Coordinates of C-alpha atoms in Angstrom, one line a residue:
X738 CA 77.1 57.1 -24.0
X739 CA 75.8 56.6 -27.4
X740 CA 76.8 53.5 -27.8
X741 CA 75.4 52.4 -24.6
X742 CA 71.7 54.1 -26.1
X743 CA 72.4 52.1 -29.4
X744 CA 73.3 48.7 -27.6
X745 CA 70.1 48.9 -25.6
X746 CA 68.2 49.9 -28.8
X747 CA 69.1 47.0 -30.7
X748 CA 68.0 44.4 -27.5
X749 CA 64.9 46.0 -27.6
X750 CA 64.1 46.1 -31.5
X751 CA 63.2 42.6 -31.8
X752 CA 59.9 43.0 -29.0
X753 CA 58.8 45.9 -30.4
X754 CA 58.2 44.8 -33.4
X755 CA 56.8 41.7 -32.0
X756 CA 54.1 43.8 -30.4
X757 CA 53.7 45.6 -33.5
X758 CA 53.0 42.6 -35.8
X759 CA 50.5 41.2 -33.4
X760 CA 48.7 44.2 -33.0
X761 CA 47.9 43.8 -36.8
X762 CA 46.9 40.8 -37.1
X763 CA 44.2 41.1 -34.1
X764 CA 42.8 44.5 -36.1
X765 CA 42.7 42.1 -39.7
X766 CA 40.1 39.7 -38.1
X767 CA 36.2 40.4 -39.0
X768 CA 34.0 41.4 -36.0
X769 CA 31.3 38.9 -35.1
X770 CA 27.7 39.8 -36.5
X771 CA 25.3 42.0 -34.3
X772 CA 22.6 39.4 -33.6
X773 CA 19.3 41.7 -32.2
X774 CA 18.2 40.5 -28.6
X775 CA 15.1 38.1 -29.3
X776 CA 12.1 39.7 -28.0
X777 CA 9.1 37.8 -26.2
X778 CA 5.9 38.6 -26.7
X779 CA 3.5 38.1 -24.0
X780 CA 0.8 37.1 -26.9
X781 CA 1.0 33.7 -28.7
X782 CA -1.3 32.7 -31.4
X783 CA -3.7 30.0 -30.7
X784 CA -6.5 28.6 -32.9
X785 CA -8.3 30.7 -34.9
X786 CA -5.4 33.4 -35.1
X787 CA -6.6 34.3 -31.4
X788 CA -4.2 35.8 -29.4
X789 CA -3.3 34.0 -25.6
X790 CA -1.5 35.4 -23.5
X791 CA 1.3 33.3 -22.1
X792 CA 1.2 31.9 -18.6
X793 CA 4.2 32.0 -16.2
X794 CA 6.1 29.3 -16.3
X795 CA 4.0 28.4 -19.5
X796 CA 3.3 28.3 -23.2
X797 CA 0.5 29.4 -25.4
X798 CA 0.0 25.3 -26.3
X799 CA 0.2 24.7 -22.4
X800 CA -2.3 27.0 -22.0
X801 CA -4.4 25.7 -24.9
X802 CA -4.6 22.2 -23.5
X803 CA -5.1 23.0 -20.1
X804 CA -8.3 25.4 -21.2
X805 CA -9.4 22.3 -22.9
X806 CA -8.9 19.9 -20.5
X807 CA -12.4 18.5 -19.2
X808 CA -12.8 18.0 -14.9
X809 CA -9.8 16.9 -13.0
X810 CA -10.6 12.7 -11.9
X811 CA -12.5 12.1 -8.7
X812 CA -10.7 10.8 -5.7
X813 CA -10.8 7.1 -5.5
X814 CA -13.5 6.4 -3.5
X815 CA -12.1 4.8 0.2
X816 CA -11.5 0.6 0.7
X817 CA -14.4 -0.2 2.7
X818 CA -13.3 -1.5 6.3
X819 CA -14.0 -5.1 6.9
X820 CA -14.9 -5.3 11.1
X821 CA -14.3 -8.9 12.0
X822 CA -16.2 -9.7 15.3
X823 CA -14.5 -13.0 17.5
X824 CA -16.0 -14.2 20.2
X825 CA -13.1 -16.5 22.2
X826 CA -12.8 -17.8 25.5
X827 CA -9.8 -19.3 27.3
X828 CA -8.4 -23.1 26.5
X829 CA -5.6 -24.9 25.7
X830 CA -5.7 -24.4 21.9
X831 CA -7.0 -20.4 22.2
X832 CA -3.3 -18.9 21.7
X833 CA -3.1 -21.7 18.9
X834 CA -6.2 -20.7 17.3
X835 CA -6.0 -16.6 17.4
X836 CA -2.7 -17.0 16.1
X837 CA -3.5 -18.8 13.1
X838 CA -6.5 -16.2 12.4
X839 CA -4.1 -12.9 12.9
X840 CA -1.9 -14.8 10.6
X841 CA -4.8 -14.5 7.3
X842 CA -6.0 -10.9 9.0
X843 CA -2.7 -9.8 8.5
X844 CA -2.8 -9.8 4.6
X845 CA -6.5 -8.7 4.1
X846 CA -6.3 -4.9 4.0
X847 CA -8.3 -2.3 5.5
X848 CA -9.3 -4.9 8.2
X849 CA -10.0 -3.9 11.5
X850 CA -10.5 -7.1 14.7
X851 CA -13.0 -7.1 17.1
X852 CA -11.8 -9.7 20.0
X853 CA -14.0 -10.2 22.6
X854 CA -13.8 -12.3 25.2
X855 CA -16.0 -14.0 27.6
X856 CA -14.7 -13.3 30.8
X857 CA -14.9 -10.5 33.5
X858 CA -11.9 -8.8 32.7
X859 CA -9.8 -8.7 29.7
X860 CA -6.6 -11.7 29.8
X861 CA -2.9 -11.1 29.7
X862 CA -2.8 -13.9 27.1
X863 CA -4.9 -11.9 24.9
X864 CA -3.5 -8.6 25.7
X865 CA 0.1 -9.5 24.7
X866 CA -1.2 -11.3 22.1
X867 CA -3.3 -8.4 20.4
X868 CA 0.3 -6.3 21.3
X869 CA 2.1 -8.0 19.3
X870 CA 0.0 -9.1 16.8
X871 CA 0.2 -6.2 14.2
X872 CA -3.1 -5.2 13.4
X873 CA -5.7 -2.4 14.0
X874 CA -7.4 -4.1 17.1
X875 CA -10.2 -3.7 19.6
X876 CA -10.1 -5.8 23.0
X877 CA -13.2 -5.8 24.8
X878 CA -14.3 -8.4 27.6
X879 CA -18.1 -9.7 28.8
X880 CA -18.7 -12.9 31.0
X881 CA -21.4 -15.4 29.4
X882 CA -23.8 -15.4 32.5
X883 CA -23.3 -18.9 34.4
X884 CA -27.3 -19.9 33.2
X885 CA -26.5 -19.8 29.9
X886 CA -23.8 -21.9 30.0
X887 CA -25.5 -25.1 29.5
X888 CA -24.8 -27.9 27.0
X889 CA -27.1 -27.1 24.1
X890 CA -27.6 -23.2 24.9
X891 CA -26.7 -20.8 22.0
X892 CA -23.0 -19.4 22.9
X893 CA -21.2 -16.3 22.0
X894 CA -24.3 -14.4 22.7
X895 CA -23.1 -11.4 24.5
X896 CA -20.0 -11.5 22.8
X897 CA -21.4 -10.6 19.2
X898 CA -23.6 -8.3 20.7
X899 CA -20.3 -6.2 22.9
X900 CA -19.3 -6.1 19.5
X901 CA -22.2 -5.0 17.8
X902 CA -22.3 -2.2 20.6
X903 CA -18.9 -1.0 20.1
X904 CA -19.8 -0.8 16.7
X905 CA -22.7 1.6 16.7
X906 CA -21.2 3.8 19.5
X907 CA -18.1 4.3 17.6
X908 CA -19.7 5.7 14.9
X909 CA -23.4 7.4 16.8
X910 CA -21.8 11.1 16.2
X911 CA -19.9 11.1 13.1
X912 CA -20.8 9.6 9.5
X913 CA -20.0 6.0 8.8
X914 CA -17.4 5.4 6.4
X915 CA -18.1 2.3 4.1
X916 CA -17.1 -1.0 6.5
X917 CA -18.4 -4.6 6.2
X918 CA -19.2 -6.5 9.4
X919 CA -18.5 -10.3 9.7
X920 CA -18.6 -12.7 12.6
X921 CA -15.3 -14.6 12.2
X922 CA -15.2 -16.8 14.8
X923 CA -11.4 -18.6 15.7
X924 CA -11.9 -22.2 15.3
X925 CA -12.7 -21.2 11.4
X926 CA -10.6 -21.4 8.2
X927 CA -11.0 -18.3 6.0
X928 CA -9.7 -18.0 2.3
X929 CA -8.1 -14.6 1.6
X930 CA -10.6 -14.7 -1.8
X931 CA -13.8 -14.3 0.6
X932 CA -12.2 -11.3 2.0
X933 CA -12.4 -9.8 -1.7
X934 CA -15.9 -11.2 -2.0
X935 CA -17.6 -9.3 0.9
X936 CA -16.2 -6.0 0.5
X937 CA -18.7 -5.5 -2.2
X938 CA -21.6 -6.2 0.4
X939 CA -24.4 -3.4 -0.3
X940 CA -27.2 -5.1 2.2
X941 CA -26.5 -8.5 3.4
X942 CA -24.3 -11.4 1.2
X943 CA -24.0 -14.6 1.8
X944 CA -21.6 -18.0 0.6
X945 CA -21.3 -21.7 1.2
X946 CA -19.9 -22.9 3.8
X947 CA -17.3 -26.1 4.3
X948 CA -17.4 -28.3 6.4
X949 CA -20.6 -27.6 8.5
X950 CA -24.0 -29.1 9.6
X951 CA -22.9 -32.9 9.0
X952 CA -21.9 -32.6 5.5
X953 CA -19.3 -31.6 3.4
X954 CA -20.4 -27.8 2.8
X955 CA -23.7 -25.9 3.0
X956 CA -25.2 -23.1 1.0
X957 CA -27.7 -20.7 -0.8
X958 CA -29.7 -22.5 -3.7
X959 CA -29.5 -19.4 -6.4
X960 CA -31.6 -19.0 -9.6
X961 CA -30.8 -15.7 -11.5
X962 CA -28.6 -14.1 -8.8
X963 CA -31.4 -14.9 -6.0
X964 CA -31.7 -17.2 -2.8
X965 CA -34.3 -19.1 -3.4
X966 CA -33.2 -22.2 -1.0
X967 CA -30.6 -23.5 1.2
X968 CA -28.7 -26.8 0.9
X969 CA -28.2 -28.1 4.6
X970 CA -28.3 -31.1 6.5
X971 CA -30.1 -29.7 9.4
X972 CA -33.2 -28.4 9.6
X973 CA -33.4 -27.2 6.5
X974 CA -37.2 -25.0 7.5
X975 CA -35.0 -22.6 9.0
X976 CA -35.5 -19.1 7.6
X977 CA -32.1 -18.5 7.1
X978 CA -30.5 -22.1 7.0
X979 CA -26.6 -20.6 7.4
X980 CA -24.0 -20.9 9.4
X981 CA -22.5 -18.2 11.2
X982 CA -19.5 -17.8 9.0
X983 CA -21.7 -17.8 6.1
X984 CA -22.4 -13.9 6.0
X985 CA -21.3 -10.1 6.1
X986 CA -23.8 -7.3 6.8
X987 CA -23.2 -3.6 5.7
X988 CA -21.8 -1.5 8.5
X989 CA -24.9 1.2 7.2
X990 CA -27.5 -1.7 7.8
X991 CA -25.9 -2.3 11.1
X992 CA -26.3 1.2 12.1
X993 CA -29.9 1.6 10.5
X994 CA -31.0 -0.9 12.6
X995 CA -30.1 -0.5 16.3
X996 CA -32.0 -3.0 17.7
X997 CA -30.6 -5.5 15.5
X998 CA -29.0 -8.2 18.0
X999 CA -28.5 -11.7 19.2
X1000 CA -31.4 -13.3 21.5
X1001 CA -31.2 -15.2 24.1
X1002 CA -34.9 -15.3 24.8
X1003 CA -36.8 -17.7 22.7
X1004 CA -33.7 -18.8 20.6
X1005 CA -32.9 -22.0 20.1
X1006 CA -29.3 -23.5 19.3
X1007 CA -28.6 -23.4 15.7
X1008 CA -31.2 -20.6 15.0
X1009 CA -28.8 -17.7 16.0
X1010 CA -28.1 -16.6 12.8
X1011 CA -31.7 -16.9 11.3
X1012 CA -32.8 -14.9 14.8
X1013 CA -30.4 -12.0 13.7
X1014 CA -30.7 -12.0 9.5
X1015 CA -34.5 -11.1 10.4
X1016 CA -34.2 -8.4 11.9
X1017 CA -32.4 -7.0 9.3
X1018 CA -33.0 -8.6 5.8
X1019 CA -34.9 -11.0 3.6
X1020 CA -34.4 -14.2 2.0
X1021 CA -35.0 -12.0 -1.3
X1022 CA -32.8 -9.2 -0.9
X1023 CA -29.9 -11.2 0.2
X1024 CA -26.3 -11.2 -2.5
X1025 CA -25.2 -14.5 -3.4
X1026 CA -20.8 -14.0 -3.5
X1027 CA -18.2 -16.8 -4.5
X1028 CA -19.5 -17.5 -8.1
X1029 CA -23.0 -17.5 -7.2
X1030 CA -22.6 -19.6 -4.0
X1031 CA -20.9 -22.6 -6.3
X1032 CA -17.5 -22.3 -4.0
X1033 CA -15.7 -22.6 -0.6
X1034 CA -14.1 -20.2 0.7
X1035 CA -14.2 -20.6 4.3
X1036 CA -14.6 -23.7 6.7
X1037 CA -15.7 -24.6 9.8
X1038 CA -12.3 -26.6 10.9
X1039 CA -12.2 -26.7 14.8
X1040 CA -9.0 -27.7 16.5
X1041 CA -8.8 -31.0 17.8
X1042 CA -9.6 -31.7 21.2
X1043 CA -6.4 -32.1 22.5
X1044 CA -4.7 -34.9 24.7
X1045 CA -3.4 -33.5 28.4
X1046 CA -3.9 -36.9 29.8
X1047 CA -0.4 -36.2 31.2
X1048 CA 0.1 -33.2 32.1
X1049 CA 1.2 -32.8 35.7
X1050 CA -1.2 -31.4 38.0
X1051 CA 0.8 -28.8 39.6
X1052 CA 3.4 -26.7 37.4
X1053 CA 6.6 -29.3 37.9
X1054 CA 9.0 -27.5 35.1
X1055 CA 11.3 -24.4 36.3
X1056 CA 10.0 -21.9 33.8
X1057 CA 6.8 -20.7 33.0
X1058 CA 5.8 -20.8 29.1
X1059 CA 3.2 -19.6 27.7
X1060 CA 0.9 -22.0 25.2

């Protein structure tokens, strides 16, 4: 039995003292330093020895700079809208033309179209068109009464004035955000740089334009930043000797001035525009744009009357396209 006890004594020796040797060495090694907690005081020092007290989420210099920040910027103030009033009328080239003019509206922003056209009910040309065409739109419709449609009459009457209209009744109960008007008619070429020009417009401004009036451009004689004359090739004792294209009126004058329209009483071809600028401006007051009137930025192009000498008289082809 002892020797049994002994046997099973000397198997174990080894481990104990194993254990016992390890145990020492752990108790030998030096206890890490007692490092105080740090404390935070809800105080910091700021100029002056002055106490702040800390912010949430914040620092006593955080704090310093934003008690010594001055007012927080103003919003920017809003892109003015530019309303772009087109009289049009149905042709062979009309599809041709709007699409070429919603092709240049497309990349002026803050630009909102004003089609009109003269008929008794609004076209399914049109209507697709302005559907597809990707740009804040309004479609409206008035016939040209059959009188006035005479060779030598003023046209686009009562299409500048539906526009005009929908104009002042859109804004006759709430306030008028800043917005340009121009009469943009679709047989015109506009540079996107007259775009940039208008939006400034405070009264009435006006430009040269190319093209026009049998010769190569017309425009606004200036001296020091006024009109003081007009270089034209037609009737140049007009009060306002400009073509259509060659002005933008303030959405605030337009709405100032509700009477403000297009005759057709008493007004003469080519004396539409002089007519309307009276009612609403002086030669004075007027803002020269484009560099003082010294450049073109739009022109009066037209399409080419174009040759159907041989189109069929009755639809001969087995689909229907539209041109």
């Amino acid at each position: 039995m002892k020797s049994v006890l002994f046997s099973r004594f000397f198997i174990l020796l080894p481990w104990i003292l194993i254990v016992i040797i390890m145990l020492d060495v752990d108790t030998r090694r030096p206890a890490p330093p007692l490092t105080p907690r740090p404390y935070f005081s809800p105080y910091a020092v700021g100029r002056g020895g002055a106490r702040l007290p800390l912010r949430r989420g914040g620092s006593a210099r955080g704090a310093e700079k934003r008690n010594e920040s001055g007012p927080l910027p103003q919003p920017a103030s809003p892109l003015p809208t530019i309303y772009a009033i087109t009289p049009t009328y149905s042709r062979p080239v009309q599809k041709a033309e709007l699409t070429r003019l919603a092709n240049t509206f497309r990349q002026v922003a803050q630009l909102h179209w004003i089609l009109v056209e003269d008929a008794a009910a609004r076209s399914e040309l049109v209507s697709r068109f302005l559907a597809r065409a990707g740009l804040p739109s309004t479609h409206l419709h008035v016939p040209t009464p059959r009188r006035y449609k005479r060779p030598g009459l003023p046209r686009a009457t009562e299409q500048r004035n539906a526009g005009l209209a929908w104009l002042r009744q859109r804004h006759q109960h709430q306030r008028a955000q800043p917005g340009v008007l121009f009469f943009a008619d679709d047989d015109n070429t506009y540079s996107l740089e007259l775009f940039q020009e208008m939006r400034t417009t405070r009264k009435v401004s006006v430009w040269p334009v190319g093209l026009v009036g049998g010769r190569r451009y017309e425009r606004p004689l200036v001296e020091n930043g006024k009109v003081v004359g007009w270089y034209t090739g037609w009737r140049a004792d007009r009060p306002f000797a400009i073509d259509m294209a060659g002005f933008a009126v303030s959405l605030q004058v337009i709405l100032s001035n509700p009477k403000a329209v297009f005759k057709r009483r008493g007004s003469q071809p080519g004396m539409q525009e002089s007519d309307f600028l009276k009612q609403i401006t002086t030669v004075e007051e007027l803002e020269p744009k484009a560099s003082n009137c010294t450049k073109v930025l739009v022109w009066h192009t037209r399409t080419e009357k174009v040759n159907l000498a041989n189109e069929p008289k009755y639809h001969l082809d087995t689909v229907k396209i539209e041109v």
